[in-house]
Tab-separated table of C-alpha atoms in Angstrom:
chain	number	residue	atom	x	y	z
A	1	MET	CA	134.380	139.631	171.490
A	2	SER	CA	137.577	140.908	172.412
A	3	ASN	CA	140.995	140.248	170.905
A	4	GLU	CA	142.162	138.848	174.274
A	5	PRO	CA	142.296	135.050	173.793
A	6	CYS	CA	138.427	133.079	174.775
A	7	ALA	CA	138.456	131.415	177.651
A	8	GLN	CA	136.238	129.242	176.315
A	9	THR	CA	137.229	126.077	174.163
A	10	ASP	CA	135.315	124.143	171.416
A	11	GLU	CA	135.364	121.336	169.782
A	12	VAL	CA	138.394	121.649	167.678
A	13	ASP	CA	140.533	123.198	170.580
A	14	ARG	CA	139.702	119.188	172.209
A	15	ILE	CA	140.773	118.106	168.746
A	16	ILE	CA	143.878	119.818	168.523
A	17	SER	CA	144.944	118.935	172.382
A	18	ALA	CA	144.400	115.249	171.340
A	19	TRP	CA	146.656	115.135	168.781
A	20	HIS	CA	149.529	116.971	170.666
A	21	GLY	CA	149.006	114.054	173.328
A	22	VAL	CA	148.997	111.243	170.424
A	23	ARG	CA	151.521	113.345	168.081
A	24	PRO	CA	153.715	116.436	169.994
A	25	ASP	CA	155.557	116.655	167.160
A	26	MET	CA	153.492	117.774	164.770
A	27	ASP	CA	151.939	121.399	164.063
A	28	THR	CA	148.380	121.066	164.467
A	29	ALA	CA	148.075	125.039	163.985
A	30	PRO	CA	146.325	124.644	160.660
A	31	LEU	CA	143.679	122.762	162.023
A	32	ALA	CA	142.391	125.950	164.496
A	33	VAL	CA	141.784	127.502	161.149
A	34	VAL	CA	140.836	124.668	158.462
A	35	SER	CA	138.386	122.732	161.136
A	36	ARG	CA	136.752	125.628	162.476
A	37	LEU	CA	136.181	126.915	158.634
A	38	THR	CA	134.659	123.335	158.110
A	39	ARG	CA	132.370	123.538	161.049
A	40	VAL	CA	131.069	127.223	160.072
A	41	ASN	CA	131.011	125.917	156.946
A	42	HIS	CA	128.490	123.503	157.752
A	43	HIS	CA	126.277	125.974	160.276
A	44	MET	CA	126.142	128.200	156.830
A	45	ASP	CA	125.116	125.194	154.685
A	46	ALA	CA	122.264	124.194	157.127
A	47	LEU	CA	121.235	127.950	157.667
A	48	ARG	CA	121.089	128.604	153.973
A	49	LYS	CA	119.096	125.634	153.392
A	50	GLN	CA	116.394	126.527	156.023
A	51	VAL	CA	116.277	129.581	154.606
A	52	PHE	CA	115.680	128.777	150.680
A	53	SER	CA	113.104	126.030	152.038
A	54	GLU	CA	111.088	128.532	153.789
A	55	SER	CA	111.302	131.009	150.690
A	56	GLY	CA	110.171	128.076	148.528
A	57	LEU	CA	113.627	127.674	146.700
A	58	GLU	CA	116.426	124.877	146.251
A	59	PRO	CA	119.833	126.445	147.185
A	60	TRP	CA	120.612	125.846	143.356
A	61	GLU	CA	117.066	127.817	142.407
A	62	PHE	CA	118.335	130.483	144.646
A	63	ASP	CA	122.023	130.714	142.900
A	64	VAL	CA	120.795	130.815	139.734
A	65	LEU	CA	117.841	133.625	140.553
A	66	SER	CA	120.471	135.965	142.498
A	67	THR	CA	123.066	135.523	139.823
A	68	LEU	CA	120.494	136.596	136.974
A	69	ARG	CA	119.314	139.076	139.824
A	70	ARG	CA	123.236	140.572	140.018
A	71	ALA	CA	123.298	140.871	136.173
A	72	GLY	CA	122.251	144.777	135.300
A	73	ASP	CA	118.830	146.005	134.778
A	74	ALA	CA	117.959	143.504	132.020
A	75	HIS	CA	118.449	140.591	134.506
A	76	GLU	CA	119.647	137.991	132.206
A	77	MET	CA	122.642	136.332	130.576
A	78	THR	CA	123.242	133.706	128.513
A	79	PRO	CA	123.823	130.341	129.574
A	80	GLY	CA	127.190	129.926	129.163
A	81	ASP	CA	127.452	133.164	131.329
A	82	LEU	CA	125.655	131.605	133.910
A	83	THR	CA	127.541	128.300	133.813
A	84	ARG	CA	130.836	129.761	134.460
A	85	GLU	CA	129.022	131.842	137.620
A	86	THR	CA	127.624	129.270	139.050
A	87	LEU	CA	130.122	126.713	138.649
A	88	VAL	CA	127.934	123.954	136.989
A	89	THR	CA	128.159	122.227	133.619
A	90	SER	CA	126.504	123.096	131.016
A	91	GLY	CA	124.067	119.968	130.623
A	92	THR	CA	123.567	120.643	134.848
A	93	MET	CA	122.631	124.282	133.657
A	94	THR	CA	120.435	123.633	130.499
A	95	VAL	CA	118.270	121.516	132.965
A	96	ARG	CA	117.716	124.021	135.809
A	97	VAL	CA	117.118	126.866	133.454
A	98	ALA	CA	114.062	124.318	132.360
A	99	LYS	CA	112.744	123.398	135.843
A	100	LEU	CA	113.328	127.179	136.596
A	101	ALA	CA	111.250	128.439	132.941
A	102	LYS	CA	108.452	125.652	134.033
A	103	ARG	CA	107.730	127.266	137.330
A	104	GLY	CA	107.570	130.765	135.665
A	105	LEU	CA	110.577	132.523	137.156
A	106	ILE	CA	112.801	132.659	134.260
A	107	VAL	CA	112.111	132.547	130.300
A	108	ARG	CA	114.745	131.507	127.929
A	109	LEU	CA	114.503	133.660	124.785
A	110	PRO	CA	116.517	133.671	121.448
A	111	ASP	CA	120.007	135.548	121.224
A	112	PRO	CA	119.446	138.707	119.203
A	113	GLU	CA	123.054	139.110	118.561
A	114	ASP	CA	123.622	135.185	117.920
A	115	GLY	CA	120.681	133.350	116.228
A	116	ARG	CA	122.018	130.115	117.435
A	117	GLY	CA	122.459	131.210	120.998
A	118	ALA	CA	119.681	131.954	123.642
A	119	ILE	CA	119.210	134.421	126.697
A	120	VAL	CA	118.034	133.489	129.569
A	121	ARG	CA	116.017	136.595	131.594
A	122	LEU	CA	114.626	136.760	135.130
A	123	LEU	CA	110.769	137.169	135.278
A	124	PRO	CA	109.307	139.595	137.778
A	125	ASP	CA	107.837	136.892	140.103
A	126	GLY	CA	111.556	135.560	140.146
A	127	VAL	CA	112.927	139.004	140.942
A	128	GLU	CA	110.322	138.962	144.092
A	129	LEU	CA	110.995	135.511	145.306
A	130	VAL	CA	114.478	135.801	145.089
A	131	ASP	CA	114.704	139.756	146.802
A	132	LYS	CA	112.834	138.343	149.656
A	133	ALA	CA	114.878	134.855	150.043
A	134	MET	CA	117.664	137.457	149.989
A	135	GLU	CA	116.627	139.771	152.669
A	136	ARG	CA	115.489	136.639	154.589
A	137	LEU	CA	118.916	135.139	154.165
A	138	LEU	CA	120.891	138.952	155.027
A	139	GLU	CA	118.957	138.457	158.643
A	140	ARG	CA	119.912	135.133	159.815
A	141	GLU	CA	123.750	135.743	158.470
A	142	GLN	CA	123.328	139.261	160.840
A	143	GLU	CA	121.778	137.041	163.854
A	144	MET	CA	124.980	134.530	162.731
A	145	LEU	CA	127.397	137.024	163.234
A	146	ARG	CA	125.728	138.800	166.011
A	147	ASP	CA	128.485	138.154	168.853
A	148	LEU	CA	131.466	139.783	166.781
A	149	SER	CA	131.792	143.489	166.475
A	150	PRO	CA	131.792	145.397	163.126
A	151	ALA	CA	135.783	145.297	163.826
A	152	GLU	CA	135.848	141.650	163.803
A	153	ARG	CA	133.943	141.006	160.858
A	154	ALA	CA	135.799	143.326	158.815
A	155	SER	CA	138.939	141.659	160.034
A	156	LEU	CA	137.856	138.225	159.178
A	157	ALA	CA	136.205	139.130	155.880
A	158	ALA	CA	139.750	140.428	154.897
A	159	SER	CA	141.644	137.819	156.351
A	160	LEU	CA	139.129	135.332	154.333
A	161	ARG	CA	139.415	137.284	151.124
A	162	VAL	CA	143.458	136.955	151.468
A	163	LEU	CA	142.964	133.153	151.560
A	164	LEU	CA	139.912	132.611	148.818
A	165	LEU	CA	142.705	134.773	146.428
A	166	SER	CA	145.753	132.846	147.434
A	167	LEU	CA	143.500	129.236	146.532
A	168	ASN	CA	142.265	130.903	143.432
A	169	GLU	CA	145.653	131.543	142.126
A	170	GLU	CA	146.682	127.978	143.048
A	171	ARG	CA	143.847	126.552	140.394
C-alpha cells in the first residue's frame, strides 16, 4: 500500500456517496473511519471465533486463559482481578472459573494472604492450549494485515491508540 489515495472503492465509500446525494449538507467524514472500524471489527470477530474454535476454545475461554498467562510466572490472579481485566461481572467470572476448572485448565486455590479469598491459577494444560491458540491467532492476524507495510501498520496502531485513549478518558 502507498500513501496515495486508493483508486478502489468499498461499501463505506458507497454509503458516504449515498448520504452526500440525499444530505449534501452533512459532514460524513466520521463514517469514513467509524464505519470501516465497525467492518474491520466484524472481520476480526469472525477470524478470532474461527481460530479459537480450531483450538478448542470459546472466545471467553481464551480471554480468561490469556489473561492468566500474561499474569507473571505463577500465572495466577484473584477472581476480582480477572473480573476487572476481562470486563465481566463477578457472577459471570464465577461461572467461567468453574467451567475452566472442570476442563482441567485452571485451578481455584485458597488465597494464602486472605483466608476468605481465592487465587485462580493456570495449569500446564491451560498454558499449552492458550499458547497454541495465540500462535494461531497471530499467524492469522499477520495474514489479515499483509497488505499494510510495516510503516502503515505502525501508523494505524498509533492512530488507534490515540482514539482508544481519548475514548477511555471519556468514561
